PDB file of C-alpha atoms in Angstrom:
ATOM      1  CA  UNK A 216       0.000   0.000   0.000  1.00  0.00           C
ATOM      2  CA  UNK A 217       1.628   3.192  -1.212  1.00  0.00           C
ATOM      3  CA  UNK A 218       0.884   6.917  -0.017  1.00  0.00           C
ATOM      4  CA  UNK A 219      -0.846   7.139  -3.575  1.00  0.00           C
ATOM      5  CA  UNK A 220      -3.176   4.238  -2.807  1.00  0.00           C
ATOM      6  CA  UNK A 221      -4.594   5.276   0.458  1.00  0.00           C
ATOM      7  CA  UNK A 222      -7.671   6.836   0.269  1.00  0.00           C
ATOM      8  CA  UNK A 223      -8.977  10.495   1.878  1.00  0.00           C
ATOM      9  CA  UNK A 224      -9.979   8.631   4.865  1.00  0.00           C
ATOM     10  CA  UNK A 225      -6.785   6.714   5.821  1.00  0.00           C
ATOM     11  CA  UNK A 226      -4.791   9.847   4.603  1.00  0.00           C
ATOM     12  CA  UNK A 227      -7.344  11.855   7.398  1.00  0.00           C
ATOM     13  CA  UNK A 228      -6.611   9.193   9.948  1.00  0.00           C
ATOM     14  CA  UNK A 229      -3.081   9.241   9.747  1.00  0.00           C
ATOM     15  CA  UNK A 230      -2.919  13.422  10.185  1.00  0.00           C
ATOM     16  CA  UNK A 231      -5.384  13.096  12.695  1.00  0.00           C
ATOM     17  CA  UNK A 232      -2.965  10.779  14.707  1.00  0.00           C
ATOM     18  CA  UNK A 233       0.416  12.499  13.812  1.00  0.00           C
ATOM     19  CA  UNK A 234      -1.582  15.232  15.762  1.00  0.00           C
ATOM     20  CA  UNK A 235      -2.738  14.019  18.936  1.00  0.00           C
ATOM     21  CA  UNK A 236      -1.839  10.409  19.254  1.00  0.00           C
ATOM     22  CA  UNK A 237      -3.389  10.022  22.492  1.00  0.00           C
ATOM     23  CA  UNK A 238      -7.192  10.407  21.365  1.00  0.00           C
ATOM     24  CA  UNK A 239      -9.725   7.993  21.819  1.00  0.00           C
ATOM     25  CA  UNK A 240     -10.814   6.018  18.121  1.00  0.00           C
ATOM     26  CA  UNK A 241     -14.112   7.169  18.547  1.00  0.00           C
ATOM     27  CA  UNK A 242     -13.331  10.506  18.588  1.00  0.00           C
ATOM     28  CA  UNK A 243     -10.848  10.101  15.541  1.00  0.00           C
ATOM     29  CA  UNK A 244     -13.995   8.365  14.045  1.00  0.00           C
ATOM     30  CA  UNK A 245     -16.016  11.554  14.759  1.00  0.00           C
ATOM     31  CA  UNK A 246     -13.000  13.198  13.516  1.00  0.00           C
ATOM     32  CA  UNK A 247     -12.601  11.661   9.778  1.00  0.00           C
ATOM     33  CA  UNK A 248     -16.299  11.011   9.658  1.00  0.00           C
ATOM     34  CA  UNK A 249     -16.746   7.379  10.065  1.00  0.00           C
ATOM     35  CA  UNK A 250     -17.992   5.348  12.624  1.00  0.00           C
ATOM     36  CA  UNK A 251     -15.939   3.648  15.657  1.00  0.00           C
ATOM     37  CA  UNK A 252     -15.569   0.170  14.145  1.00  0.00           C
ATOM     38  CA  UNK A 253     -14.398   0.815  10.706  1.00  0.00           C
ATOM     39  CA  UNK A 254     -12.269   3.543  11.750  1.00  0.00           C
ATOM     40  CA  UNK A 255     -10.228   0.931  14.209  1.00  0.00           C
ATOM     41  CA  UNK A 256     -10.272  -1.545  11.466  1.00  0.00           C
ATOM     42  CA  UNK A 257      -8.297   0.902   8.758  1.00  0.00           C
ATOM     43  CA  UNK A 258      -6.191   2.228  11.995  1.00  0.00           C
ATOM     44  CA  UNK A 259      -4.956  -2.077  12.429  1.00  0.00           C
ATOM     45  CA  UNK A 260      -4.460  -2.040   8.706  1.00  0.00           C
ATOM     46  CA  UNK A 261      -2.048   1.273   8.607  1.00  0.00           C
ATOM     47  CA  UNK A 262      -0.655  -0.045  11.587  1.00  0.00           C
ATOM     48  CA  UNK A 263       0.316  -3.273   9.858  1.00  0.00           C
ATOM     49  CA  UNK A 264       1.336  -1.673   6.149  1.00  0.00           C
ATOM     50  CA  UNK A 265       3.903   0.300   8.180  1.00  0.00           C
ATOM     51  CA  UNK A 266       2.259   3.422   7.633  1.00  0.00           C
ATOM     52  CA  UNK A 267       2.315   3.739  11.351  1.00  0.00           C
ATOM     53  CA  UNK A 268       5.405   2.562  12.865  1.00  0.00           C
ATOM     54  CA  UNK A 269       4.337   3.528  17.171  1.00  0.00           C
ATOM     55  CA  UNK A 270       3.255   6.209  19.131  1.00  0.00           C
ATOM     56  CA  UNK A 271       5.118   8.169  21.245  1.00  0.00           C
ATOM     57  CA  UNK A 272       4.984  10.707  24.070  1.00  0.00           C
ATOM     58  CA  UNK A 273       6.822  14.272  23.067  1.00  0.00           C
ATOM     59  CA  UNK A 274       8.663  14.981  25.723  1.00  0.00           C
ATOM     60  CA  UNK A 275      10.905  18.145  26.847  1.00  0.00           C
ATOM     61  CA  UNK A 276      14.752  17.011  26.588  1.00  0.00           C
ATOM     62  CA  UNK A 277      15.058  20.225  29.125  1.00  0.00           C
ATOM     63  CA  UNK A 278      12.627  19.992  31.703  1.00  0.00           C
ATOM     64  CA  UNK A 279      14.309  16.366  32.124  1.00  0.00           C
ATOM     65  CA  UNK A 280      17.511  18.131  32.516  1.00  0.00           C
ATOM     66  CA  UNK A 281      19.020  17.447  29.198  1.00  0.00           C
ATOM     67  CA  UNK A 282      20.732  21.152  28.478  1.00  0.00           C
ATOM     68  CA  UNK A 283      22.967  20.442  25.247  1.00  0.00           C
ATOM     69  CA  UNK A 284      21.975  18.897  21.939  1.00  0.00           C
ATOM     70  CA  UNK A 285      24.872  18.489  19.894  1.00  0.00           C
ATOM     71  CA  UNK A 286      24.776  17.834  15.615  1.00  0.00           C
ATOM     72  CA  UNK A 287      27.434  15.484  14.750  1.00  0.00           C
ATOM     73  CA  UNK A 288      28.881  15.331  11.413  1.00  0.00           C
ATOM     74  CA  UNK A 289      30.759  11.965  10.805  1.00  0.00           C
ATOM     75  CA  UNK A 290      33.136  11.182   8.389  1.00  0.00           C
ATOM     76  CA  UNK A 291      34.417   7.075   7.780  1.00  0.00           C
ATOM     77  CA  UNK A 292      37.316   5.582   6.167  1.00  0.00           C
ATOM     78  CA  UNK A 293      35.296   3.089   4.350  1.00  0.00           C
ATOM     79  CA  UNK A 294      32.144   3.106   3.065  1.00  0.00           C
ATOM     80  CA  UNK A 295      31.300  -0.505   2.318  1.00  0.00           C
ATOM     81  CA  UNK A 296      28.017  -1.711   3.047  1.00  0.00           C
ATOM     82  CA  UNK A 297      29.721  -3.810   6.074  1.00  0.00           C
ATOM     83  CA  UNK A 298      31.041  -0.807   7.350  1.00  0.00           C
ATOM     84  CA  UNK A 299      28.178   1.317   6.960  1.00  0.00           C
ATOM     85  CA  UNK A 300      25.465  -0.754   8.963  1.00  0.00           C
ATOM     86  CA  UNK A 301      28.062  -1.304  11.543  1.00  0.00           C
ATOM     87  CA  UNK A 302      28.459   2.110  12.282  1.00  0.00           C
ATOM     88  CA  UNK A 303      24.459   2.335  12.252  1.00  0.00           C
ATOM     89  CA  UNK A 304      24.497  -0.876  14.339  1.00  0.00           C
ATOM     90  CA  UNK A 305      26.881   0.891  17.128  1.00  0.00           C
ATOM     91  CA  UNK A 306      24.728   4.844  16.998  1.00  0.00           C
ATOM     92  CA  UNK A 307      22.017   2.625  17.688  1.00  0.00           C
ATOM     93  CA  UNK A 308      23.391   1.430  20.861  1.00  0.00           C
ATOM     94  CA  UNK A 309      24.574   4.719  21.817  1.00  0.00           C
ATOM     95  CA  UNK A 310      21.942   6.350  24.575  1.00  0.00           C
ATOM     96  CA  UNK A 311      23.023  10.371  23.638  1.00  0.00           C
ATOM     97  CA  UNK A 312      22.794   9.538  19.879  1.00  0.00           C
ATOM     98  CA  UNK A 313      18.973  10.143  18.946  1.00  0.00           C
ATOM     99  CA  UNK A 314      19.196  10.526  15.321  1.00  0.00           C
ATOM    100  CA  UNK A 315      21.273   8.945  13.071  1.00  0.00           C
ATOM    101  CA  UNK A 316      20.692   9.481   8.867  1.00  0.00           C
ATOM    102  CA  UNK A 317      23.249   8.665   5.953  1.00  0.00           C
ATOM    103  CA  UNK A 318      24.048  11.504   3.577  1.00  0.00           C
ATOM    104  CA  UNK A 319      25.336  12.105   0.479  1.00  0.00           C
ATOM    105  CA  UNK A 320      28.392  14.364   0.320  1.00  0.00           C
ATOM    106  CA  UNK A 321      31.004  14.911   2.492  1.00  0.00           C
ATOM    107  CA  UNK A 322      29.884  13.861   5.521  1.00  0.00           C
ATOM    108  CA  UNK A 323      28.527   9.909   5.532  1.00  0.00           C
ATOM    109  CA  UNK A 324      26.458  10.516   8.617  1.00  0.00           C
ATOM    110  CA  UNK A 325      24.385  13.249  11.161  1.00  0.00           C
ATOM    111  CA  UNK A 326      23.856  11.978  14.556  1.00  0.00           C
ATOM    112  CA  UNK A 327      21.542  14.359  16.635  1.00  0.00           C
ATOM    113  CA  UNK A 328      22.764  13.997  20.405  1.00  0.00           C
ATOM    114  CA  UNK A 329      21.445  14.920  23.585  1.00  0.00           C
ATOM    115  CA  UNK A 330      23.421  15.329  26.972  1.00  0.00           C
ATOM    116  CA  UNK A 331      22.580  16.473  30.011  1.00  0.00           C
ATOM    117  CA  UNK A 332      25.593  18.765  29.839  1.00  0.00           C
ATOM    118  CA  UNK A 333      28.678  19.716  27.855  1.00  0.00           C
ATOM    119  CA  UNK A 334      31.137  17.597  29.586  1.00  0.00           C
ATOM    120  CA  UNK A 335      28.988  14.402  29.139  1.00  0.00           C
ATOM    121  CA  UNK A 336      28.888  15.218  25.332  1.00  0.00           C
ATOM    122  CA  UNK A 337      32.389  15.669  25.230  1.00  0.00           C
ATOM    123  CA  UNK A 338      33.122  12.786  27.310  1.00  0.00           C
ATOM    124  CA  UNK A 339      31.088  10.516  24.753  1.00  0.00           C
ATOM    125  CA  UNK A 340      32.764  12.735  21.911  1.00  0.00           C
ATOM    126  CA  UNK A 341      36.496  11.547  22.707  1.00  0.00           C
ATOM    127  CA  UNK A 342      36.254   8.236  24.617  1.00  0.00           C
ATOM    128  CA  UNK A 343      33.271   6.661  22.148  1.00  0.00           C
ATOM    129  CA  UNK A 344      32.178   8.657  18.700  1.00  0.00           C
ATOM    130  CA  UNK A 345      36.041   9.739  17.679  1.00  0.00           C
ATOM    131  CA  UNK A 346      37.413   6.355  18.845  1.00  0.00           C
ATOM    132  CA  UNK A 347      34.791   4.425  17.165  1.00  0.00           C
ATOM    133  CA  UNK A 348      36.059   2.400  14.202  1.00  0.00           C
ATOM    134  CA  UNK A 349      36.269   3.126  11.244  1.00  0.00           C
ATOM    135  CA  UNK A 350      35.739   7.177  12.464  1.00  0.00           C
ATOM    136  CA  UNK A 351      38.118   9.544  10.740  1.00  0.00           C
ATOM    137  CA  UNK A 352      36.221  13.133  10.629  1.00  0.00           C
ATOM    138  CA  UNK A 353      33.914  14.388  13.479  1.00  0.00           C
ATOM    139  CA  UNK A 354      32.806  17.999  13.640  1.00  0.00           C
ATOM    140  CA  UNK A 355      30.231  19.217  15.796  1.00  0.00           C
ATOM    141  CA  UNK A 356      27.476  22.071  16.204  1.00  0.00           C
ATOM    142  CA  UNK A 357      26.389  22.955  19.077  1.00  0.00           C
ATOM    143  CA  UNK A 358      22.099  23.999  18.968  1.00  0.00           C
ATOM    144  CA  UNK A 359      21.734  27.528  20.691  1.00  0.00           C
ATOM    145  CA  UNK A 360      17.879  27.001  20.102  1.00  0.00           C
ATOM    146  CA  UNK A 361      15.342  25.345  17.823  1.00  0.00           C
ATOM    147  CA  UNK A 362      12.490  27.217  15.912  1.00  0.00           C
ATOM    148  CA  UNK A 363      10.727  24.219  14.174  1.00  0.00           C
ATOM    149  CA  UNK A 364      10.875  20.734  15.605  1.00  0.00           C
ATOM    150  CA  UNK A 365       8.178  19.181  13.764  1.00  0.00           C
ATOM    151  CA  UNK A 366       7.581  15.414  13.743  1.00  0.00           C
ATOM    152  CA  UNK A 367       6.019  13.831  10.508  1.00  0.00           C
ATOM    153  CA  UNK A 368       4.923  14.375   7.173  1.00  0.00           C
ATOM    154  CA  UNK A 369       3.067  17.859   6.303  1.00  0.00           C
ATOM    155  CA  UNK A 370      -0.202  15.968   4.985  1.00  0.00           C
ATOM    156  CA  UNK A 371      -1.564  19.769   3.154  1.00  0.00           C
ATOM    157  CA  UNK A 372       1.638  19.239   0.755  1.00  0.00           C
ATOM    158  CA  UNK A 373       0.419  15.477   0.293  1.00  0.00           C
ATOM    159  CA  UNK A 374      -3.052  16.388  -0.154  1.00  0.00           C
ATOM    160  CA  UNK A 375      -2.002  19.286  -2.648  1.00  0.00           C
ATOM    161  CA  UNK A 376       0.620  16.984  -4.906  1.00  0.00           C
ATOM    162  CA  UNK A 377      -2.881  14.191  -5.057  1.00  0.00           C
ATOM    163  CA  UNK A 378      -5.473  17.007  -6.286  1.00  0.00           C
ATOM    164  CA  UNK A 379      -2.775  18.074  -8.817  1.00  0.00           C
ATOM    165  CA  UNK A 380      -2.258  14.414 -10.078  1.00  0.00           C
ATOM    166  CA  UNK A 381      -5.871  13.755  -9.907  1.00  0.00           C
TER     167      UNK A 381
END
């Protein structure tokens, strides 16, 4: 099932829930207009196609004392497949490291890490992310403060691109 294939409903459902994960299905039934039982029904199926991979809580990095979030840029020797997913196997194991993505370009990866303060970060900077295998180029940016930290898709660009194609 591709984004293409799901119909106004689903495509309602799943903006509903990027919004407010936490409501009940029959008001997200009263929401996209259906009743209770169908509306759980397509919510199993999105579930299942992988259209909705969990729910999660939002919580403030900050008010749980975690001051510093850090942008990594990584750089690696090698950049066979082997070497790749073992890097992605090891940020994964990592606790500060809450974002890891490939790039294309210079750098081969962007880690997004949290700390609860700037000697933790650079304590897991030089004993664990520069010492890591395979690491040869680290530079990092410090955040001074977000202005957008949205999670998801922006469904109005979706819905837009399907009218158009329509």
């Amino acid at each position: 099932m591709s984004a293409s294939r799901l119909d106004e409903i689903d495509r309602k459902i799943l903006a509903e829930l990027q919004a407010d994960g936490r409501m009940t299905n029959v008001e997200l039934a009263k929401r996209v207009g259906i009743s209770a039982p169908p509306c759980l029904r397509r919510v199993r199926t999105l579930e299942d196609a992988g259209f909705i991979r969990g729910y999660h809580a939002d919580v403030n990095p900050r008010e749980l004392g975690f001051e510093v979030q850090v942008f990594a840029m990584v750089g690696l020797q090698s950049q066979a497949e082997a070497d790749l997913s073992a890097f992605e196997a090891r940020c994964r194991a990592w606790p500060l490291v809450r974002e890891c993505h490939m790039l294309n370009g210079e750098v081969d990866f962007i880690l997004k890490c949290v700390a609860p303060d700037l000697s933790t970060f650079q304590s897991f900077l030089t004993e664990e992310l520069t010492a890591a295998e395979n690491v040869v180029s680290v530079k990092t940016s410090l955040v001074i403060r977000g202005a957008k930290d949205d999670p998801g898709v922006p469904f109005d660009v979706l819905e837009d691109r399907l009218n158009r194609t329509a």
